Amino acid sequence: MGVVASSIAFGSCTGDLDLLPTDPNTVTPGTFADDPEAYLDKVMADVYLQFATYGVNGNAAVQGFDGGMSTFQRAMFILEEIPSDEACWLPVADVDYGDFEYGIVPANNRAIFGTYSRLTINIALCNDFISSVNNGYFHLPESAQAKADDFVRQAKTLRSACYFYLIDCFGDVPYADENLGVGAVPPQLPRAEVFNNVVGTLEDVVANWGNSVPSYGYIGKDAAQALLVKFYLNAGVYTGTPMWDKCVQHANEIIARHKGEGFQGSGLAMNYSQLFANNNKQFAPGGGGINEILWTIPQNEPNLRSYANGTFMVNAWLSASKPDDSWQCDPADYNATNGWKCMVARRQFVEKFDWDADFKVSPDARVKNWKTAAHGFNINNTVLDQDHYGNNGFLAVKFSNFAVDENGNILPDASPTATDQLPIDYPVIRLAEIYLSAAEAILQGGGDRNQALTYVNYIRERANLQPWTGAQLNLESLQDERCRELYTENCRRTDLIRYGKWISGYTWSWKNKVEHGADFAPTFNLYPIPSSVQALAGYKQNPGY
C-alpha cells in the first residue's frame, strides 16, 4: 500500500519543472518553451482534477485503496457521513468500511489511511503549484501574471479546504505551505496553530480577490469566504475560543453579494431539487444562472467522471428490485443504469422530517427523491448489511440524473442518456449552508435574532414548510433544520461534535456497534493519525489509539 505523493513529506515533492500533469501526454518539459501560459493552465487543471476524480486515465493518486473511494468527495463522505445518523456502508464483508459505519476506526484502518492520503496529496499539489509560480519556474510573460496570481489564490483556497478536514478529523496535523523546502518533513502543529495559519491565508486571499464571477468549474472569492465561515463556525472546537462574530461577518458579506435573485430574492435557487439534478451546473459560478452553489466539482466532462460525486450520490443508495421483492426500486427512476446496494439512512435521521403516521408522505420537498415506506422500505435498521436491503432502512437519495425545472418537474428532452458514470456536478458548499451557519452563529450571540429568523425561513419556505415564529427558532430546532437541509453534504459529524452530541447526548441505530446505539469513547471526537504515517514520521498519535 503506497501513495504516489507522500502523505508525510507533502510540503514540496518536486523542483523546478518536475511537476507535470498526471497525464504525461498533455505537456512535457520539451514542449514547455512553446507556450508557458498553456503549461500554467495544464498544471492548474491537474490540481483541480485531483479534487474531481482520483487521477487521469485510471491512474489513482492513492494506491492500495479503491480508486473511486479515494476521490476528494468520497473521502470526505467516508469521514463525515458513514459513521453518522445520516448514512452507513452496508457491505460489511469489507472490514474497514464495516467498522466505519459503527464509528469504530483503528489506526491501521485502510480507509483512514486512504482518506488522510487524499488530503495530503492535494495539499502537496497545491503547494508545488504555488511555489512554482512564486519562484518563476513558469517564466511567464507579463501578460499572464494576473492569471497566475488568480491561480495562486485558487490553489491556496483549495489547500485550505483540505486543511479544514484535516484539523476537523485529525486534530494536530502536519502543516506545510509553499515555503517548505523540497523533501522536508512538515512539523506536526497544534490544531489551533494550523487553524490560525489557514484562516490567516484565507483572510488575505479574500481581501485581495475581486468580486468577479470565476469561470465554470473554478473557484473564486465566494468559495474562499465560505471556507472562512466554516472555520469560524467551528472555531470553539478547533481553538477553544468561539468566533461567532467573525462567522456572521463573512456569512453576511457572501449573502449580500447574492441577494436580489432567486427564491424570495435570497440568492437561493427556486427549487431544492434543481441543485442536485443533472442540470445543476446553472447554479454554479460561471454556469449562467443563480449561483447558490459557491463551489462545484464539475462532472459534465467525461474525463472528469468517476465513481464519486453525483454518480456515488445516486448509485450507492440504489438497487433494482425483482418482482418478488417486498420493496420497489429502479435505477431508471433516477435516469441511472446501476445500483450498488451500499447505503441506507438510519431511523433517527429520517424521523427529523415531517411524515404521516406511516412514514409514506412528507410535505418536505427535500425528501422528494427518497424511497420510503410508500415503496415498501422498512424504516428500522434491523441489520446493517446488504442481505437485509429493503428491510433495514429508507433510501435518502438526494441526487438525480434528470434535468428539472424550477418547479421540480423533470425535463425529459434536456436530460442525458443514462450511463454508468453520471454527469451530475457535486455542490461542495452552497449558499444555503451560509444562511444556516450565520443563523447559528447569531443565536450563539453573534448578531440580530430577527435576521437569523429571516435566514432560516428562506430555507424552510423553499422546502415547502411553514415559516417559523421567533419562539420556534432556537439552537435545538436550528440543528435539526440544518440536518434536513444539508444531509449527506459532508457536514454531519462536524456538526454533531460542535453541538456536543457526537460522543453522547444523542444516539442512532448501530452507533458504536450497538443496535439501538451507545455512546462513543471520549476520544472519538478525533480519528487516529494513520499508524503507518505516525510511525514513519514520529508524529504524536491521538489519545485512545
Coordinates of C-alpha atoms in Angstrom, one line a residue:
M1 CA 0.0 0.0 0.0
G2 CA 1.6 3.2 -1.1
V3 CA 0.9 6.8 -2.1
V4 CA 2.2 8.5 -5.2
A5 CA 2.6 11.8 -3.4
S6 CA 3.9 11.2 0.0
S7 CA 1.4 11.6 2.8
I8 CA 4.3 12.6 5.1
A9 CA 6.6 15.0 3.3
F10 CA 3.9 16.9 1.5
G11 CA 5.4 20.4 1.6
S12 CA 7.1 20.1 -1.8
C13 CA 7.8 16.9 -3.7
T14 CA 9.3 18.4 -6.9
G15 CA 11.6 21.0 -8.0
D16 CA 11.7 23.4 -11.0
L17 CA 9.9 21.8 -13.9
D18 CA 9.5 18.3 -12.4
L19 CA 5.8 18.9 -11.5
L20 CA 3.8 17.8 -14.6
P21 CA 0.2 17.0 -15.1
T22 CA -0.6 13.4 -14.2
D23 CA -1.1 12.5 -17.9
P24 CA 2.3 12.7 -19.5
N25 CA 0.8 13.1 -22.9
T26 CA -0.6 16.5 -22.2
V27 CA 2.6 18.5 -21.9
T28 CA 6.3 17.8 -21.3
P29 CA 9.4 20.0 -20.5
G30 CA 10.3 19.7 -24.1
T31 CA 7.1 21.5 -25.2
F32 CA 7.1 23.9 -22.3
A33 CA 9.0 26.7 -24.1
D34 CA 6.5 26.7 -26.9
D35 CA 3.7 28.1 -24.7
P36 CA 4.4 28.8 -21.0
E37 CA 0.9 30.0 -20.4
A38 CA -0.6 26.8 -21.7
Y39 CA 1.7 24.9 -19.3
L40 CA 0.4 27.0 -16.4
D41 CA -3.2 26.2 -17.4
K42 CA -2.5 22.5 -17.6
V43 CA -0.8 22.2 -14.3
M44 CA -3.6 24.2 -12.6
A45 CA -6.1 21.9 -14.3
D46 CA -4.3 18.9 -12.8
V47 CA -4.7 20.4 -9.3
Y48 CA -8.4 20.7 -10.0
L49 CA -8.5 17.2 -11.4
Q50 CA -7.3 15.7 -8.2
F51 CA -10.4 17.2 -6.4
A52 CA -12.8 16.0 -9.1
T53 CA -11.6 12.4 -9.6
Y54 CA -8.9 10.0 -8.5
G55 CA -6.4 10.6 -11.4
V56 CA -6.0 10.7 -15.1
N57 CA -6.6 7.6 -17.3
G58 CA -7.3 5.4 -14.2
N59 CA -4.0 6.2 -12.5
A60 CA -5.2 6.8 -9.0
A61 CA -3.0 9.0 -6.9
V62 CA -3.8 7.0 -3.8
Q63 CA -2.6 3.4 -4.4
G64 CA -3.6 0.3 -2.5
F65 CA -7.1 1.8 -1.9
D66 CA -10.3 1.7 -4.0
G67 CA -9.9 4.4 -6.7
G68 CA -13.5 5.6 -6.5
M69 CA -13.3 5.8 -2.7
S70 CA -10.1 7.8 -2.9
T71 CA -11.7 10.8 -4.6
F72 CA -12.0 14.0 -2.5
Q73 CA -15.8 13.9 -2.3
R74 CA -16.0 10.2 -1.3
A75 CA -13.1 10.5 1.2
M76 CA -15.0 13.3 2.9
F77 CA -18.2 11.3 2.8
I78 CA -16.4 8.4 4.5
L79 CA -15.2 10.6 7.3
E80 CA -18.3 12.8 7.8
E81 CA -21.3 10.7 6.9
I82 CA -20.8 6.9 7.1
P83 CA -20.4 6.8 10.9
S84 CA -23.2 9.2 11.5
D85 CA -27.0 9.0 11.7
E86 CA -27.5 10.0 8.0
A87 CA -25.9 7.1 6.2
C88 CA -23.9 3.9 6.6
W89 CA -22.0 1.3 4.4
L90 CA -23.7 -2.0 4.0
P91 CA -21.0 -4.2 2.6
V92 CA -19.7 -5.4 5.9
A93 CA -17.5 -8.0 4.3
D94 CA -15.2 -5.1 3.7
V95 CA -13.9 -5.0 7.3
D96 CA -12.6 -1.4 7.0
Y97 CA -15.9 0.1 6.0
G98 CA -17.8 -2.3 8.1
D99 CA -16.1 -0.8 11.1
F100 CA -16.5 2.7 9.8
E101 CA -20.3 2.5 9.8
Y102 CA -20.3 1.8 13.5
G103 CA -17.8 4.7 14.2
I104 CA -15.1 2.3 15.2
V105 CA -11.8 3.2 13.4
P106 CA -8.5 1.8 14.5
A107 CA -5.2 3.5 13.5
N108 CA -4.3 0.8 11.0
N109 CA -7.6 1.1 9.1
R110 CA -7.0 1.1 5.4
A111 CA -9.8 3.7 4.8
I112 CA -8.4 6.1 7.3
F113 CA -5.0 5.9 5.6
G114 CA -6.6 6.4 2.2
T115 CA -8.7 9.4 3.2
Y116 CA -5.8 11.1 5.0
S117 CA -3.6 10.5 2.0
R118 CA -6.1 12.1 -0.4
L119 CA -6.0 15.3 1.7
T120 CA -2.2 15.4 1.9
I121 CA -1.7 14.6 -1.8
N122 CA -3.9 17.5 -2.7
I123 CA -2.1 19.8 -0.3
A124 CA 1.2 18.8 -1.9
L125 CA -0.1 19.6 -5.4
C126 CA -1.3 23.0 -4.3
N127 CA 1.9 23.8 -2.6
D128 CA 4.0 22.8 -5.6
F129 CA 1.9 24.9 -7.9
I130 CA 2.1 27.9 -5.7
S131 CA 5.9 27.6 -5.2
S132 CA 6.5 27.1 -8.9
V133 CA 4.6 30.3 -9.7
N134 CA 6.3 32.3 -6.9
N135 CA 9.8 31.1 -7.9
G136 CA 9.3 32.0 -11.5
Y137 CA 9.6 28.5 -12.8
F138 CA 7.0 29.0 -15.5
H139 CA 8.9 32.0 -17.0
L140 CA 5.6 33.7 -17.8
P141 CA 5.2 36.8 -19.9
E142 CA 3.9 39.9 -18.0
S143 CA 0.6 39.5 -19.8
A144 CA 0.0 36.2 -17.9
Q145 CA 0.9 37.3 -14.4
A146 CA -2.6 38.3 -13.5
K147 CA -3.9 34.9 -14.4
A148 CA -1.0 33.3 -12.4
D149 CA -1.9 35.4 -9.3
D150 CA -5.5 34.4 -9.6
F151 CA -4.5 30.7 -9.9
V152 CA -2.3 31.1 -6.7
R153 CA -5.3 32.4 -4.8
Q154 CA -7.4 29.4 -6.1
A155 CA -4.6 26.9 -5.0
K156 CA -4.4 28.5 -1.6
T157 CA -8.2 28.2 -1.2
L158 CA -8.2 24.5 -2.3
R159 CA -5.3 23.8 0.1
S160 CA -7.3 25.5 2.9
A161 CA -10.3 23.2 2.2
C162 CA -8.0 20.2 2.8
Y163 CA -6.7 21.7 6.0
F164 CA -10.3 22.2 7.2
Y165 CA -11.0 18.5 7.0
L166 CA -7.5 17.6 8.3
I167 CA -7.8 19.6 11.6
D168 CA -11.5 18.7 11.9
C169 CA -10.9 15.0 11.7
F170 CA -7.4 14.5 13.0
G171 CA -6.7 17.5 15.3
D172 CA -2.9 18.2 15.5
V173 CA -1.6 17.6 11.9
P174 CA 1.5 18.2 9.8
Y175 CA 1.4 21.7 8.4
A176 CA 3.2 22.8 5.2
D177 CA 2.7 25.7 2.9
E178 CA 4.6 26.6 -0.3
N179 CA 7.7 27.7 1.7
L180 CA 8.6 24.2 3.0
G181 CA 11.8 23.0 1.4
V182 CA 12.0 20.2 -1.1
G183 CA 11.8 16.8 0.7
A184 CA 11.4 18.3 4.2
V185 CA 9.1 16.6 6.6
P186 CA 6.5 19.1 7.8
P187 CA 6.2 19.6 11.6
Q188 CA 3.0 18.4 13.4
L189 CA 1.5 21.5 14.8
P190 CA -1.3 22.0 17.4
R191 CA -4.7 22.2 15.9
A192 CA -5.2 25.8 16.9
E193 CA -1.9 26.9 15.3
V194 CA -2.9 25.2 12.0
F195 CA -6.3 26.9 12.3
N196 CA -4.6 30.3 12.7
N197 CA -2.2 29.7 9.8
V198 CA -5.0 28.7 7.4
V199 CA -7.6 31.4 8.3
G200 CA -4.8 34.0 8.0
T201 CA -4.2 32.8 4.5
L202 CA -7.9 32.8 3.6
E203 CA -8.4 36.3 5.1
D204 CA -5.6 37.6 2.9
V205 CA -7.0 35.8 -0.2
V206 CA -10.4 37.2 0.4
A207 CA -9.1 40.7 0.9
N208 CA -7.2 40.6 -2.3
W209 CA -9.8 38.9 -4.5
G210 CA -12.3 40.9 -6.5
N211 CA -15.9 40.1 -6.8
S212 CA -15.8 38.8 -10.4
V213 CA -17.5 35.5 -11.1
P214 CA -15.0 32.8 -11.9
S215 CA -15.2 30.6 -15.0
Y216 CA -17.3 27.4 -14.6
G217 CA -15.5 24.7 -12.7
Y218 CA -13.1 27.2 -11.0
I219 CA -13.4 28.8 -7.6
G220 CA -13.5 32.4 -6.6
K221 CA -13.9 34.7 -3.6
D222 CA -17.2 33.1 -2.6
A223 CA -15.6 29.7 -2.0
A224 CA -12.7 31.2 -0.1
Q225 CA -15.0 33.2 2.2
A226 CA -17.4 30.3 2.6
L227 CA -14.4 28.3 4.0
L228 CA -13.8 31.1 6.4
V229 CA -17.4 30.7 7.6
K230 CA -16.9 27.0 8.1
F231 CA -13.6 27.6 10.1
Y232 CA -15.1 30.3 12.3
L233 CA -18.3 28.4 12.9
N234 CA -16.2 25.6 14.4
A235 CA -13.5 27.8 16.0
G236 CA -14.6 26.9 19.5
V237 CA -13.9 23.3 18.8
Y238 CA -10.6 23.9 17.0
T239 CA -9.1 26.6 19.2
G240 CA -11.2 26.7 22.4
T241 CA -12.3 30.2 21.6
P242 CA -15.6 30.7 19.7
M243 CA -15.6 33.3 16.9
W244 CA -19.3 33.7 16.2
D245 CA -18.9 37.4 15.2
K246 CA -16.4 36.6 12.5
C247 CA -18.6 33.8 11.2
V248 CA -21.6 36.2 10.9
Q249 CA -19.4 38.9 9.3
H250 CA -18.2 36.7 6.5
A251 CA -21.5 35.0 6.0
N252 CA -23.3 38.3 5.7
E253 CA -20.8 39.5 3.1
I254 CA -21.4 36.5 1.0
I255 CA -25.2 36.8 1.4
A256 CA -25.1 40.5 0.4
R257 CA -23.3 39.6 -2.9
H258 CA -26.1 37.1 -3.8
K259 CA -29.2 39.0 -2.6
G260 CA -31.8 40.1 -5.2
E261 CA -32.3 37.0 -7.4
G262 CA -33.8 33.5 -6.8
F263 CA -36.2 32.4 -4.1
Q264 CA -37.7 35.5 -2.4
G265 CA -34.7 37.4 -3.6
S266 CA -32.4 35.4 -1.3
G267 CA -30.0 34.2 -4.0
L268 CA -31.1 30.6 -3.4
A269 CA -32.3 28.5 -6.3
M270 CA -36.1 28.4 -6.8
N271 CA -36.4 24.7 -6.2
Y272 CA -34.3 22.5 -3.9
S273 CA -34.1 19.5 -6.3
Q274 CA -32.6 21.7 -9.0
L275 CA -29.4 21.8 -7.0
F276 CA -28.9 18.0 -7.2
A277 CA -30.2 17.4 -10.7
N278 CA -28.3 16.8 -13.9
N279 CA -28.6 20.5 -14.9
N280 CA -27.3 21.8 -11.6
K281 CA -24.4 23.4 -13.5
Q282 CA -26.5 26.5 -14.0
F283 CA -26.3 27.2 -10.2
A284 CA -22.5 27.1 -10.1
P285 CA -20.2 30.1 -10.7
G286 CA -20.0 30.7 -14.5
G287 CA -22.9 28.3 -15.1
G288 CA -25.2 31.1 -16.3
G289 CA -27.8 31.1 -13.6
I290 CA -28.3 31.9 -9.9
N291 CA -25.1 31.0 -8.1
E292 CA -26.4 29.2 -5.0
I293 CA -23.6 26.7 -5.4
L294 CA -20.5 28.5 -4.3
W295 CA -18.0 25.7 -5.1
T296 CA -18.9 22.9 -7.5
I297 CA -17.0 19.8 -8.7
P298 CA -17.8 19.6 -12.4
Q299 CA -18.7 16.2 -13.8
N300 CA -20.1 17.1 -17.2
E301 CA -16.8 16.3 -19.0
P302 CA -16.3 12.6 -19.5
N303 CA -12.6 12.7 -18.4
L304 CA -13.6 14.2 -15.0
R305 CA -16.1 11.5 -14.1
S306 CA -15.5 8.7 -11.7
Y307 CA -17.4 6.6 -9.2
A308 CA -17.8 9.6 -6.9
N309 CA -19.6 12.9 -6.8
G310 CA -23.1 12.7 -8.5
T311 CA -22.5 9.1 -9.5
F312 CA -21.9 8.0 -6.0
M313 CA -24.7 10.0 -4.6
V314 CA -27.2 8.2 -6.8
N315 CA -25.8 4.7 -7.3
A316 CA -24.6 4.0 -3.8
W317 CA -28.2 4.1 -2.5
L318 CA -29.9 2.1 -5.2
S319 CA -30.6 -1.5 -6.2
A320 CA -33.0 -2.8 -8.8
S321 CA -35.9 -4.7 -7.2
K322 CA -37.2 -8.1 -8.5
P323 CA -40.8 -8.9 -9.0
D324 CA -41.0 -10.9 -5.7
D325 CA -39.3 -8.3 -3.6
S326 CA -41.4 -6.5 -1.0
W327 CA -39.8 -3.2 -1.9
Q328 CA -39.7 -1.4 -5.2
C329 CA -36.7 0.5 -6.7
D330 CA -35.5 1.0 -10.2
P331 CA -32.3 3.0 -11.1
A332 CA -34.3 4.2 -14.1
D333 CA -36.3 6.3 -11.6
Y334 CA -33.1 8.4 -11.3
N335 CA -32.0 8.1 -15.0
A336 CA -29.3 5.8 -13.9
T337 CA -28.3 2.3 -15.1
N338 CA -26.7 1.0 -12.0
G339 CA -27.3 0.4 -8.3
W340 CA -24.7 -0.7 -5.7
K341 CA -27.0 -1.6 -2.7
C342 CA -24.5 0.1 -0.4
M343 CA -26.3 2.6 1.8
V344 CA -29.5 3.2 3.8
A345 CA -30.5 6.0 6.1
R346 CA -30.8 5.5 9.9
R347 CA -34.2 5.8 11.5
Q348 CA -33.3 8.7 13.8
F349 CA -32.3 10.9 10.9
V350 CA -35.5 10.0 8.9
E351 CA -37.6 11.0 11.9
K352 CA -36.3 14.6 11.8
F353 CA -38.6 15.2 8.8
D354 CA -42.3 15.6 9.0
W355 CA -44.2 12.5 7.9
D356 CA -47.6 11.0 8.0
A357 CA -48.2 8.2 10.6
D358 CA -47.0 5.5 8.1
F359 CA -43.8 7.3 7.0
K360 CA -45.1 7.4 3.4
V361 CA -45.8 11.0 2.8
S362 CA -44.0 14.2 3.8
P363 CA -44.6 17.8 2.9
D364 CA -40.9 18.5 2.9
A365 CA -39.7 18.9 -0.6
R366 CA -36.2 17.7 0.4
V367 CA -37.3 14.1 0.5
K368 CA -38.8 14.1 -2.9
N369 CA -36.4 11.5 -4.3
W370 CA -36.4 9.2 -1.4
K371 CA -37.6 5.6 -1.3
T372 CA -39.7 5.1 1.8
A373 CA -42.5 3.0 3.3
A374 CA -44.5 4.1 0.2
H375 CA -42.2 1.9 -1.8
G376 CA -42.1 -1.0 0.7
F377 CA -39.0 0.0 2.5
N378 CA -38.8 -0.5 6.3
I379 CA -37.7 2.5 8.3
N380 CA -36.0 0.3 11.0
N381 CA -32.3 -0.6 10.7
T382 CA -32.5 -4.2 11.8
V383 CA -29.1 -5.3 10.5
L384 CA -26.8 -3.1 8.5
D385 CA -25.9 -5.5 5.7
Q386 CA -26.8 -6.0 2.0
D387 CA -28.8 -9.2 2.7
H388 CA -31.4 -7.2 4.5
Y389 CA -31.6 -4.3 2.0
G390 CA -35.2 -3.2 1.6
N391 CA -36.0 -4.2 5.1
N392 CA -33.3 -2.2 7.0
G393 CA -33.8 1.5 6.2
F394 CA -35.1 4.1 3.8
L395 CA -33.0 5.4 0.8
A396 CA -32.3 9.1 1.3
V397 CA -31.5 9.7 -2.3
K398 CA -30.8 13.4 -2.9
F399 CA -29.5 13.5 -6.4
S400 CA -31.0 12.6 -9.8
N401 CA -29.6 12.4 -13.3
F402 CA -32.7 14.0 -14.8
A403 CA -32.8 17.7 -15.6
V404 CA -35.5 19.5 -13.7
D405 CA -37.2 22.9 -13.9
E406 CA -37.8 25.5 -11.1
N407 CA -41.0 23.7 -10.2
G408 CA -39.1 20.4 -9.7
N409 CA -40.6 18.8 -12.8
I410 CA -38.4 16.5 -14.9
L411 CA -37.4 17.9 -18.3
P412 CA -37.1 14.7 -20.5
D413 CA -35.7 16.5 -23.6
A414 CA -33.0 18.2 -21.5
S415 CA -31.9 15.0 -19.7
P416 CA -29.0 12.9 -20.9
T417 CA -29.0 9.3 -21.8
A418 CA -28.5 7.1 -18.7
T419 CA -24.9 5.9 -18.2
D420 CA -22.8 4.1 -15.6
Q421 CA -20.9 7.2 -14.5
L422 CA -23.4 10.1 -14.2
P423 CA -22.7 13.6 -15.3
I424 CA -24.1 15.3 -12.2
D425 CA -21.9 18.1 -10.7
Y426 CA -21.3 17.9 -6.9
P427 CA -22.0 21.1 -4.9
V428 CA -19.3 21.2 -2.2
I429 CA -20.6 24.4 -0.5
R430 CA -24.0 26.1 -1.1
L431 CA -25.3 29.5 -0.1
A432 CA -28.0 27.7 2.0
E433 CA -25.2 26.4 4.3
I434 CA -24.0 30.0 4.7
Y435 CA -27.5 31.2 5.7
L436 CA -27.8 28.4 8.3
S437 CA -24.2 29.0 9.6
A438 CA -25.0 32.7 10.0
A439 CA -28.2 31.9 11.9
E440 CA -26.4 29.5 14.3
A441 CA -23.7 32.0 15.0
I442 CA -26.3 34.7 15.6
L443 CA -28.1 32.5 18.1
Q444 CA -24.8 31.9 19.8
G445 CA -24.6 35.6 20.4
G446 CA -23.2 36.9 17.1
G447 CA -25.9 39.2 15.9
D448 CA -29.6 40.0 15.4
R449 CA -32.1 37.2 16.1
N450 CA -34.6 38.7 13.7
Q451 CA -32.0 38.3 10.9
A452 CA -31.4 34.7 11.9
L453 CA -35.2 34.0 11.7
T454 CA -35.3 35.6 8.2
Y455 CA -32.4 33.4 7.1
V456 CA -33.9 30.2 8.4
N457 CA -37.3 30.9 6.9
Y458 CA -35.8 31.2 3.4
I459 CA -34.7 27.6 3.9
R460 CA -37.9 26.4 5.3
E461 CA -40.3 28.0 2.9
R462 CA -38.3 26.8 -0.1
A463 CA -38.7 23.3 1.3
N464 CA -42.5 23.8 1.2
L465 CA -42.7 24.1 5.0
Q466 CA -44.4 26.8 7.2
P467 CA -42.1 29.6 8.3
W468 CA -41.1 29.7 12.0
T469 CA -42.0 32.3 14.5
G470 CA -39.4 33.7 16.8
A471 CA -40.5 31.4 19.6
Q472 CA -39.9 28.3 17.4
L473 CA -36.3 29.2 16.5
N474 CA -33.7 28.0 19.0
L475 CA -30.4 26.2 18.8
E476 CA -32.1 22.8 19.1
S477 CA -34.6 23.4 16.3
L478 CA -32.0 25.0 14.1
Q479 CA -29.7 22.0 14.5
D480 CA -32.4 19.7 13.1
E481 CA -33.2 22.2 10.3
R482 CA -29.5 22.2 9.3
C483 CA -29.6 18.4 9.2
R484 CA -32.7 18.4 7.0
E485 CA -31.2 21.0 4.5
L486 CA -27.6 19.8 4.3
Y487 CA -27.9 16.0 4.8
T488 CA -25.2 13.9 3.1
E489 CA -23.3 17.1 2.2
N490 CA -20.3 16.2 4.3
C491 CA -21.1 18.3 7.4
R492 CA -22.8 15.9 9.8
R493 CA -20.0 14.6 12.0
T494 CA -18.5 18.1 12.3
D495 CA -21.9 19.5 13.2
L496 CA -22.7 16.9 15.9
I497 CA -19.3 17.5 17.5
R498 CA -19.9 21.2 17.6
Y499 CA -23.4 20.6 19.1
G500 CA -21.8 18.3 21.8
K501 CA -23.9 15.4 20.5
W502 CA -21.3 13.1 18.8
I503 CA -19.9 11.3 21.8
S504 CA -23.1 11.3 24.0
G505 CA -26.4 13.2 24.3
Y506 CA -27.8 11.7 21.1
T507 CA -27.6 8.3 19.6
W508 CA -28.6 6.4 16.5
S509 CA -29.0 2.9 15.2
W510 CA -25.8 0.9 15.4
K511 CA -23.8 3.7 16.9
N512 CA -20.7 2.1 18.4
K513 CA -21.9 -1.3 17.1
V514 CA -25.0 -1.5 19.4
E515 CA -28.3 -2.0 17.6
H516 CA -30.1 0.9 19.4
G517 CA -26.9 2.9 19.8
A518 CA -24.4 3.5 22.5
D519 CA -22.0 6.4 23.4
F520 CA -18.6 6.6 21.9
A521 CA -15.5 6.7 23.9
P522 CA -14.5 10.3 24.8
T523 CA -11.5 10.1 22.4
F524 CA -13.7 9.5 19.4
N525 CA -14.0 13.2 18.6
L526 CA -10.8 12.7 16.6
Y527 CA -9.8 10.0 14.1
P528 CA -6.4 8.3 14.6
I529 CA -3.4 9.5 12.7
P530 CA -2.8 6.6 10.3
S531 CA -0.4 4.2 12.0
S532 CA 2.0 4.0 9.1
V533 CA 2.2 7.8 8.9
Q534 CA 2.6 8.2 12.6
A535 CA 5.3 5.5 12.8
L536 CA 7.4 6.8 9.9
A537 CA 7.4 10.5 10.8
G538 CA 7.3 10.1 14.6
Y539 CA 4.1 12.2 14.8
K540 CA 2.1 12.2 18.1
Q541 CA -0.9 9.8 17.9
N542 CA -4.3 11.0 19.1
P543 CA -5.4 9.8 22.6
G544 CA -7.2 6.5 22.7
Y545 CA -5.4 4.9 19.7

